[in-house]
Short mmCIF file of C-alpha atoms and ligand atoms in Angstrom, two decimals:
data_model
loop_
_atom_site.label_atom_id
_atom_site.label_comp_id
_atom_site.label_asym_id
_atom_site.label_seq_id
_atom_site.Cartn_x
_atom_site.Cartn_y
_atom_site.Cartn_z
CA MET A 191 13.70 -39.23 -91.12
CA ASN A 192 10.34 -38.92 -89.41
CA LEU A 193 8.64 -35.54 -89.56
CA TYR A 194 5.30 -36.81 -88.27
CA GLY A 195 4.01 -34.48 -85.55
CA LYS A 196 6.60 -31.73 -86.18
CA HIS A 197 5.57 -28.08 -85.95
CA LEU A 198 6.48 -25.61 -88.72
CA ILE A 199 6.74 -22.08 -87.36
CA CYS A 200 9.91 -21.02 -89.17
CA THR A 201 12.11 -22.87 -91.68
CA GLN A 202 15.09 -22.12 -89.43
CA ASP A 203 13.55 -24.59 -86.91
CA TRP A 204 13.94 -27.45 -89.43
CA SER A 205 17.23 -29.07 -90.45
CA LEU A 206 18.38 -28.77 -94.05
CA GLU A 207 17.62 -32.48 -94.52
CA GLU A 208 14.06 -31.89 -93.33
CA LEU A 209 13.63 -28.91 -95.66
CA ASP A 210 15.06 -31.02 -98.51
CA ALA A 211 12.53 -33.75 -97.74
CA ALA A 212 9.66 -31.26 -97.94
CA LEU A 213 10.93 -29.69 -101.17
CA GLU A 214 11.64 -33.02 -102.84
CA LEU A 215 8.19 -34.32 -101.97
CA ALA A 216 6.61 -31.04 -103.16
CA MET A 217 8.40 -31.43 -106.51
CA ARG A 218 7.13 -35.01 -106.83
CA MET A 219 3.63 -33.94 -105.88
CA LYS A 220 3.73 -31.17 -108.48
CA LYS A 221 4.85 -33.61 -111.17
CA HIS A 222 2.25 -36.24 -110.22
CA ARG A 223 -0.41 -33.85 -109.01
CA TYR A 224 -3.47 -36.06 -109.28
CA SER A 225 -1.72 -39.40 -108.84
CA GLU A 226 -3.53 -42.04 -106.80
CA ARG A 227 -0.41 -42.39 -104.66
CA TYR A 228 -1.17 -39.12 -102.81
CA ALA A 229 -4.98 -39.28 -102.96
CA ASP A 230 -5.49 -40.74 -99.48
CA VAL A 231 -2.63 -39.21 -97.53
CA LEU A 232 -5.01 -37.13 -95.39
CA ARG A 233 -8.04 -39.41 -95.72
CA TYR A 234 -10.60 -38.66 -92.99
CA ARG A 235 -8.27 -36.03 -91.51
CA THR A 236 -9.04 -32.37 -90.94
CA PHE A 237 -6.63 -29.44 -90.95
CA PHE A 238 -7.89 -26.48 -88.91
CA MET A 239 -7.05 -23.04 -90.27
CA PHE A 240 -7.23 -20.20 -87.75
CA PHE A 241 -7.29 -17.00 -89.75
CA TYR A 242 -6.92 -13.94 -87.57
CA ASN A 243 -6.20 -12.07 -90.84
CA PRO A 244 -7.56 -12.44 -94.37
CA SER A 245 -5.77 -14.20 -97.19
CA VAL A 246 -6.03 -15.10 -100.86
CA ARG A 247 -3.21 -17.57 -101.52
CA THR A 248 -2.92 -19.15 -98.11
CA ARG A 249 -6.53 -20.09 -97.56
CA GLN A 250 -7.17 -21.26 -101.12
CA SER A 251 -3.94 -23.22 -101.37
CA PHE A 252 -4.39 -24.97 -98.02
CA GLU A 253 -7.98 -25.87 -98.84
CA ALA A 254 -6.99 -27.19 -102.26
CA ALA A 255 -4.02 -29.03 -100.74
CA ALA A 256 -6.20 -30.83 -98.20
CA THR A 257 -8.71 -31.75 -100.92
CA GLU A 258 -6.00 -33.14 -103.18
CA LEU A 259 -4.70 -35.28 -100.30
CA GLY A 260 -8.15 -36.68 -99.57
CA GLY A 261 -8.67 -34.66 -96.38
CA HIS A 262 -10.47 -31.48 -95.39
CA ALA A 263 -9.28 -28.00 -94.43
CA GLN A 264 -11.67 -26.22 -92.08
CA PHE A 265 -11.76 -22.42 -92.06
CA LEU A 266 -12.00 -20.95 -88.56
CA GLU A 267 -12.22 -17.35 -87.50
CA PRO A 268 -10.89 -17.26 -83.95
CA LYS A 269 -12.74 -14.03 -83.23
CA SER A 270 -16.03 -15.94 -83.42
CA MET A 271 -14.80 -18.72 -81.13
CA ARG A 272 -14.02 -16.79 -77.95
CA LEU A 273 -10.35 -17.63 -78.23
CA LYS A 274 -7.69 -15.64 -76.46
CA THR A 275 -5.70 -13.41 -78.79
CA ALA A 276 -2.82 -11.07 -78.21
CA THR A 277 -5.33 -8.27 -77.62
CA THR A 278 -8.47 -9.88 -76.19
CA ALA A 279 -9.35 -12.19 -73.30
CA GLY A 280 -10.93 -15.57 -73.93
CA GLU A 281 -10.31 -19.29 -73.74
CA THR A 282 -6.69 -19.97 -72.89
CA VAL A 283 -4.26 -21.14 -75.49
CA GLU A 284 -3.66 -24.29 -73.45
CA ASP A 285 -7.34 -25.26 -73.46
CA ALA A 286 -7.91 -24.30 -77.09
CA ALA A 287 -4.81 -26.10 -78.34
CA ARG A 288 -5.47 -29.26 -76.33
CA VAL A 289 -9.13 -29.48 -77.35
CA MET A 290 -8.49 -28.71 -81.04
CA SER A 291 -5.81 -31.38 -81.06
CA ARG A 292 -8.52 -33.94 -80.25
CA TYR A 293 -10.33 -33.04 -83.50
CA ALA A 294 -7.73 -32.04 -86.06
CA ALA A 295 -4.66 -33.64 -87.61
CA GLY A 296 -2.94 -30.26 -87.67
CA ILE A 297 -3.60 -26.61 -86.91
CA GLY A 298 -2.58 -23.64 -89.07
CA ILE A 299 -2.53 -20.13 -87.64
CA ARG A 300 -2.27 -16.75 -89.38
CA MET A 301 -1.70 -13.75 -87.15
CA LEU A 302 -0.26 -10.66 -88.82
CA GLU A 303 0.96 -7.25 -87.74
CA ASP A 304 -2.40 -5.61 -86.95
CA LYS A 305 -3.49 -8.39 -84.58
CA VAL A 306 -0.59 -7.90 -82.17
CA THR A 307 0.40 -5.06 -79.88
CA ARG A 308 4.13 -5.34 -80.61
CA TYR A 309 6.41 -7.10 -83.05
CA GLY A 310 7.08 -10.71 -81.97
CA GLU A 311 3.86 -11.23 -80.04
CA GLY A 312 2.36 -13.37 -82.82
CA ASP A 313 5.43 -15.60 -82.85
CA GLU A 314 5.13 -16.05 -79.08
CA LEU A 315 1.48 -17.00 -79.44
CA LEU A 316 2.19 -19.61 -82.12
CA ARG A 317 4.92 -21.10 -79.98
CA GLU A 318 2.49 -21.19 -77.04
CA TYR A 319 0.02 -23.12 -79.23
CA ALA A 320 2.87 -25.44 -80.22
CA LYS A 321 3.71 -26.03 -76.55
CA TRP A 322 0.21 -27.35 -75.77
CA ALA A 323 -1.01 -28.86 -79.05
CA THR A 324 -0.50 -32.56 -79.61
CA VAL A 325 -0.76 -32.12 -83.39
CA PRO A 326 1.49 -29.99 -85.61
CA ILE A 327 1.13 -26.21 -85.55
CA VAL A 328 1.86 -24.66 -88.94
CA SER A 329 2.38 -20.94 -89.39
CA MET A 330 0.19 -19.66 -92.18
CA ALA A 331 2.09 -16.33 -91.85
CA HIS A 332 2.59 -14.51 -88.60
CA ASP A 333 4.30 -11.29 -87.60
CA ARG A 334 7.78 -12.84 -87.73
CA PHE A 335 7.83 -15.73 -90.20
CA HIS A 336 6.05 -17.28 -93.17
CA PRO A 337 7.61 -20.72 -93.62
CA CYS A 338 5.28 -22.02 -96.33
CA GLN A 339 6.03 -18.92 -98.40
CA GLY A 340 9.77 -19.44 -97.87
CA LEU A 341 9.51 -23.06 -99.05
CA ALA A 342 7.49 -21.98 -102.10
CA ASP A 343 10.07 -19.29 -102.91
CA MET A 344 12.93 -21.78 -102.71
CA MET A 345 11.05 -24.34 -104.78
CA GLY A 346 10.48 -21.72 -107.50
CA ILE A 347 14.10 -20.57 -107.43
CA LYS A 348 15.37 -24.16 -107.74
CA GLU A 349 12.93 -24.89 -110.57
CA HIS A 350 14.32 -21.97 -112.55
CA LEU A 351 18.01 -21.89 -111.52
CA GLY A 352 18.59 -25.60 -110.96
CA GLU A 353 18.85 -27.72 -107.84
CA ASN A 354 22.16 -26.26 -106.66
CA VAL A 355 21.69 -22.58 -105.88
CA LYS A 356 24.88 -22.16 -103.82
CA ARG A 357 26.58 -18.81 -104.46
CA LYS A 358 23.75 -17.61 -106.68
CA LYS A 359 22.93 -14.09 -105.58
CA ILE A 360 19.55 -13.01 -104.26
CA LEU A 361 18.79 -9.33 -103.74
CA ILE A 362 16.03 -8.79 -101.18
CA THR A 363 15.04 -5.17 -101.52
CA TRP A 364 12.54 -2.93 -99.77
CA GLY A 365 9.93 -1.33 -102.01
CA HIS A 366 7.74 1.66 -101.26
CA GLY A 367 4.02 0.99 -101.04
CA ALA A 368 0.67 1.71 -99.54
CA LEU A 369 0.18 -1.54 -97.64
CA ALA A 370 2.67 -1.43 -94.72
CA ARG A 371 3.59 -5.09 -94.78
CA SER A 372 4.66 -7.40 -92.02
CA LEU A 373 8.27 -8.62 -91.99
CA CYS A 374 7.38 -12.32 -92.20
CA SER A 375 7.83 -13.13 -95.89
CA VAL A 376 11.05 -11.16 -96.27
CA GLN A 377 12.62 -12.65 -93.17
CA GLU A 378 11.69 -16.15 -94.26
CA ALA A 379 13.21 -15.50 -97.70
CA MET A 380 16.46 -14.34 -96.08
CA LEU A 381 16.63 -17.43 -93.90
CA ILE A 382 15.84 -20.07 -96.47
CA SER A 383 17.98 -18.60 -99.26
CA SER A 384 20.97 -18.44 -96.89
CA ARG A 385 20.29 -22.02 -95.69
CA TYR A 386 20.67 -23.11 -99.30
CA GLY A 387 23.95 -21.24 -99.68
CA MET A 388 22.84 -18.27 -101.75
CA ASP A 389 24.72 -14.97 -101.52
CA VAL A 390 22.25 -12.63 -99.84
CA THR A 391 22.09 -8.87 -100.29
CA VAL A 392 19.49 -6.97 -98.29
CA ALA A 393 18.68 -3.41 -99.38
CA HIS A 394 16.46 -1.04 -97.45
CA PRO A 395 16.24 2.65 -96.55
CA GLU A 396 17.72 3.83 -93.26
CA GLY A 397 15.18 3.20 -90.52
CA TYR A 398 13.75 -0.03 -91.91
CA ASP A 399 15.94 -2.45 -89.98
CA LEU A 400 14.81 -6.05 -89.88
CA ASP A 401 14.76 -8.27 -86.79
CA PRO A 402 18.39 -8.31 -85.49
CA GLU A 403 18.13 -11.97 -84.50
CA VAL A 404 16.98 -12.93 -87.99
CA MET A 405 19.80 -10.86 -89.48
CA ASP A 406 22.28 -12.75 -87.26
CA TRP A 407 20.83 -16.13 -88.25
CA THR A 408 21.04 -15.16 -91.93
CA LYS A 409 24.67 -14.05 -91.59
CA LYS A 410 25.50 -17.27 -89.75
CA ASN A 411 23.76 -19.37 -92.42
CA CYS A 412 25.80 -17.55 -95.08
CA GLU A 413 29.06 -18.07 -93.17
CA GLU A 414 28.36 -21.77 -92.73
CA ASN A 415 27.83 -22.09 -96.48
CA GLY A 416 30.79 -19.94 -97.56
CA ALA A 417 28.31 -17.43 -98.99
CA LYS A 418 28.34 -13.63 -98.84
CA PHE A 419 25.97 -11.43 -96.88
CA GLU A 420 25.69 -7.72 -97.70
CA LEU A 421 23.50 -4.90 -96.43
CA THR A 422 23.00 -1.63 -98.30
CA HIS A 423 20.84 1.46 -97.86
CA ASP A 424 21.18 2.45 -101.53
CA ALA A 425 18.06 1.78 -103.64
CA HIS A 426 20.17 1.21 -106.78
CA ALA A 427 22.91 -0.92 -105.28
CA GLY A 428 22.65 -4.66 -104.98
CA TYR A 429 21.26 -5.36 -108.45
CA ASP A 430 24.70 -5.98 -110.01
CA GLY A 431 25.25 -9.70 -110.50
CA ALA A 432 21.93 -10.73 -108.93
CA HIS A 433 20.33 -13.98 -110.12
CA VAL A 434 17.11 -13.39 -108.18
CA VAL A 435 15.48 -10.11 -107.17
CA TYR A 436 12.83 -10.13 -104.46
CA SER A 437 11.19 -6.78 -103.78
CA ARG A 438 8.75 -6.18 -100.98
CA ASN A 439 7.60 -3.45 -98.66
CA TRP A 440 7.93 -3.88 -94.91
CA MET A 441 7.16 -1.76 -91.87
CA SER A 442 9.73 0.11 -89.80
CA PRO A 443 10.62 -0.89 -86.23
CA LYS A 444 8.73 2.26 -85.13
CA ALA A 445 5.43 0.84 -86.39
CA TYR A 446 4.00 0.22 -82.88
CA ARG A 447 3.33 2.99 -80.38
CA ASP A 448 1.52 2.41 -77.08
CA GLY A 449 0.57 -1.10 -78.18
CA VAL A 450 -1.08 0.06 -81.40
CA LEU A 451 0.12 -0.35 -84.97
CA GLN A 452 0.49 3.10 -86.55
CA LYS A 453 -0.43 1.78 -89.98
CA GLN A 454 -1.36 5.02 -91.72
CA GLU A 455 1.77 6.72 -90.40
CA GLU A 456 3.85 3.85 -91.80
CA ILE A 457 2.09 4.09 -95.18
CA ASP A 458 2.55 7.86 -95.37
CA LYS A 459 6.22 7.54 -94.55
CA ALA A 460 6.81 4.71 -97.03
CA LEU A 461 4.99 6.45 -99.89
CA LYS A 462 7.53 9.29 -99.82
CA LEU A 463 10.40 6.91 -100.63
CA THR A 464 9.51 6.63 -104.33
CA ASP A 465 13.05 5.82 -105.43
CA TRP A 466 12.62 2.39 -103.85
CA ILE A 467 11.03 0.51 -106.74
CA CYS A 468 12.19 -2.50 -108.73
CA ASP A 469 12.09 -1.46 -112.39
CA GLY A 470 13.43 -2.58 -115.77
CA GLU A 471 16.46 -0.28 -115.65
CA ARG A 472 17.62 -1.80 -112.38
CA MET A 473 16.83 -5.36 -113.49
CA ALA A 474 19.05 -4.73 -116.55
CA LYS A 475 22.06 -4.54 -114.20
CA THR A 476 21.48 -8.11 -113.00
CA GLU A 477 22.50 -11.48 -114.43
CA ASN A 478 19.15 -11.67 -116.24
CA ALA A 479 17.67 -12.16 -112.79
CA LEU A 480 14.42 -13.86 -111.95
CA PHE A 481 11.92 -11.59 -110.25
CA THR A 482 9.87 -12.87 -107.37
CA HIS A 483 7.47 -11.55 -104.78
CA PRO A 484 5.25 -13.38 -102.27
CA MET A 485 2.15 -11.42 -103.40
CA PRO A 486 -0.16 -9.58 -103.15
CA ILE A 487 1.91 -7.03 -105.07
CA ASP A 488 1.59 -3.28 -104.76
CA ARG A 489 2.17 -2.78 -108.48
CA GLY A 490 3.70 0.51 -109.55
CA ARG A 491 5.27 0.96 -106.13
CA GLU A 492 7.10 -2.15 -104.97
CA VAL A 493 7.74 -3.12 -108.60
CA THR A 494 6.72 -1.95 -112.04
CA ASP A 495 4.21 -3.89 -114.14
CA GLU A 496 6.95 -4.35 -116.74
CA VAL A 497 8.98 -6.42 -114.27
CA ALA A 498 6.16 -8.12 -112.36
CA SER A 499 4.53 -9.30 -115.59
CA GLY A 500 7.78 -9.68 -117.54
CA PRO A 501 9.40 -12.82 -118.92
CA ARG A 502 11.70 -13.30 -115.92
CA SER A 503 8.94 -13.02 -113.34
CA ILE A 504 8.21 -16.26 -111.47
CA ILE A 505 5.50 -14.87 -109.21
CA TYR A 506 2.77 -17.23 -110.43
CA ASP A 507 5.01 -20.30 -110.27
CA VAL A 508 5.87 -19.41 -106.69
CA ALA A 509 2.21 -18.79 -105.84
CA GLU A 510 1.34 -22.20 -107.31
CA ASN A 511 4.13 -23.77 -105.30
CA ARG A 512 2.37 -22.77 -102.09
CA LEU A 513 -0.07 -25.59 -102.90
CA HIS A 514 2.64 -28.17 -103.47
CA VAL A 515 4.83 -27.32 -100.48
CA GLN A 516 1.81 -27.26 -98.18
CA LYS A 517 0.70 -30.65 -99.48
CA ALA A 518 4.20 -31.93 -98.74
CA VAL A 519 4.30 -30.38 -95.26
CA MET A 520 0.87 -31.77 -94.36
CA ALA A 521 1.73 -35.20 -95.77
CA LEU A 522 5.00 -35.39 -93.85
CA THR A 523 3.84 -33.94 -90.54
CA MET A 524 0.24 -35.13 -90.26
CA GLY A 525 -0.49 -37.66 -93.02
CA GLN A 526 0.10 -41.28 -93.90
CA LEU A 527 2.52 -41.54 -96.80
N1 LIG B 152 1.66 -14.71 -99.86
C1 LIG B 152 0.55 -14.86 -99.10
O1 LIG B 152 0.60 -15.39 -97.97
O2 LIG B 152 -0.60 -14.42 -99.69
P1 LIG B 152 -2.00 -14.25 -98.94
O3 LIG B 152 -1.82 -13.18 -97.90
O4 LIG B 152 -2.98 -13.87 -100.00
O5 LIG B 152 -2.35 -15.56 -98.30
#
């Protein structure tokens, strides 16, 4: 299998064998973190990181990943480069992508909910970059997907539940909060867990529907694996029998009006739904489930401290795994192994 030059915009775009290759290499890289065998994989190569939005994990982990592979990750703020965005005029995507491809071994892009005028626009922009770039485009989280987070989630789940996670149940539940999150992490978690044959239960209040196409892909992934897919609008349902609980806030489909994200309105609406919280009482109904979250966490709203910092929480393992999966993705798609 040759992944050299392949874009990563959503895990659903990669075959299971390709995802396996990335996860297996990430596991090896975690085990042999500072081994000489990976020290020159990106030697002399630069990974450009276009951050339209801020980040803690993504920027630090990509920079560390490039360093550990002997390369360099260069932080770029597109707003200071006269690049075209979803909301402003500037250099075309074609020109930017083709020129940047002459310098970099790969290009990462982060474009979240407040940098687009409607849901899906960020995904379109990344795919436009992918059309013109001659090096891999990697989503560093955009309005629709967050593939590196999905890979890190799956790596953490496999580390704790074992390699075969088929028919293990994951509950992906909405949580109230003051941050009005994009759908990208949650949708990626649905896709990758169903690709690996997990039973998927999605729980959210009425009015917080996820992308219908992503729902269909998830159901199809489940069907193909003989796994169950369930949807509930009950904040307490779904915990029974769960092996993994993933709680996260996300915005409603009404978040955009007249091309503008109504962020405060979304926050005000979400904060009223206080019953939507992952707490110890609900976790007690599970099969001693792992708790995970892509972070940053809105503690006390999406999840209690007791659960987030409890013995079954794998949030820091998953956060660490961002480094290892990104090293693996860069090595496979833009490095010399
Ligand atoms: N999970 C994640 O992408 O975190 P950051 O927004 O801090 O990068």
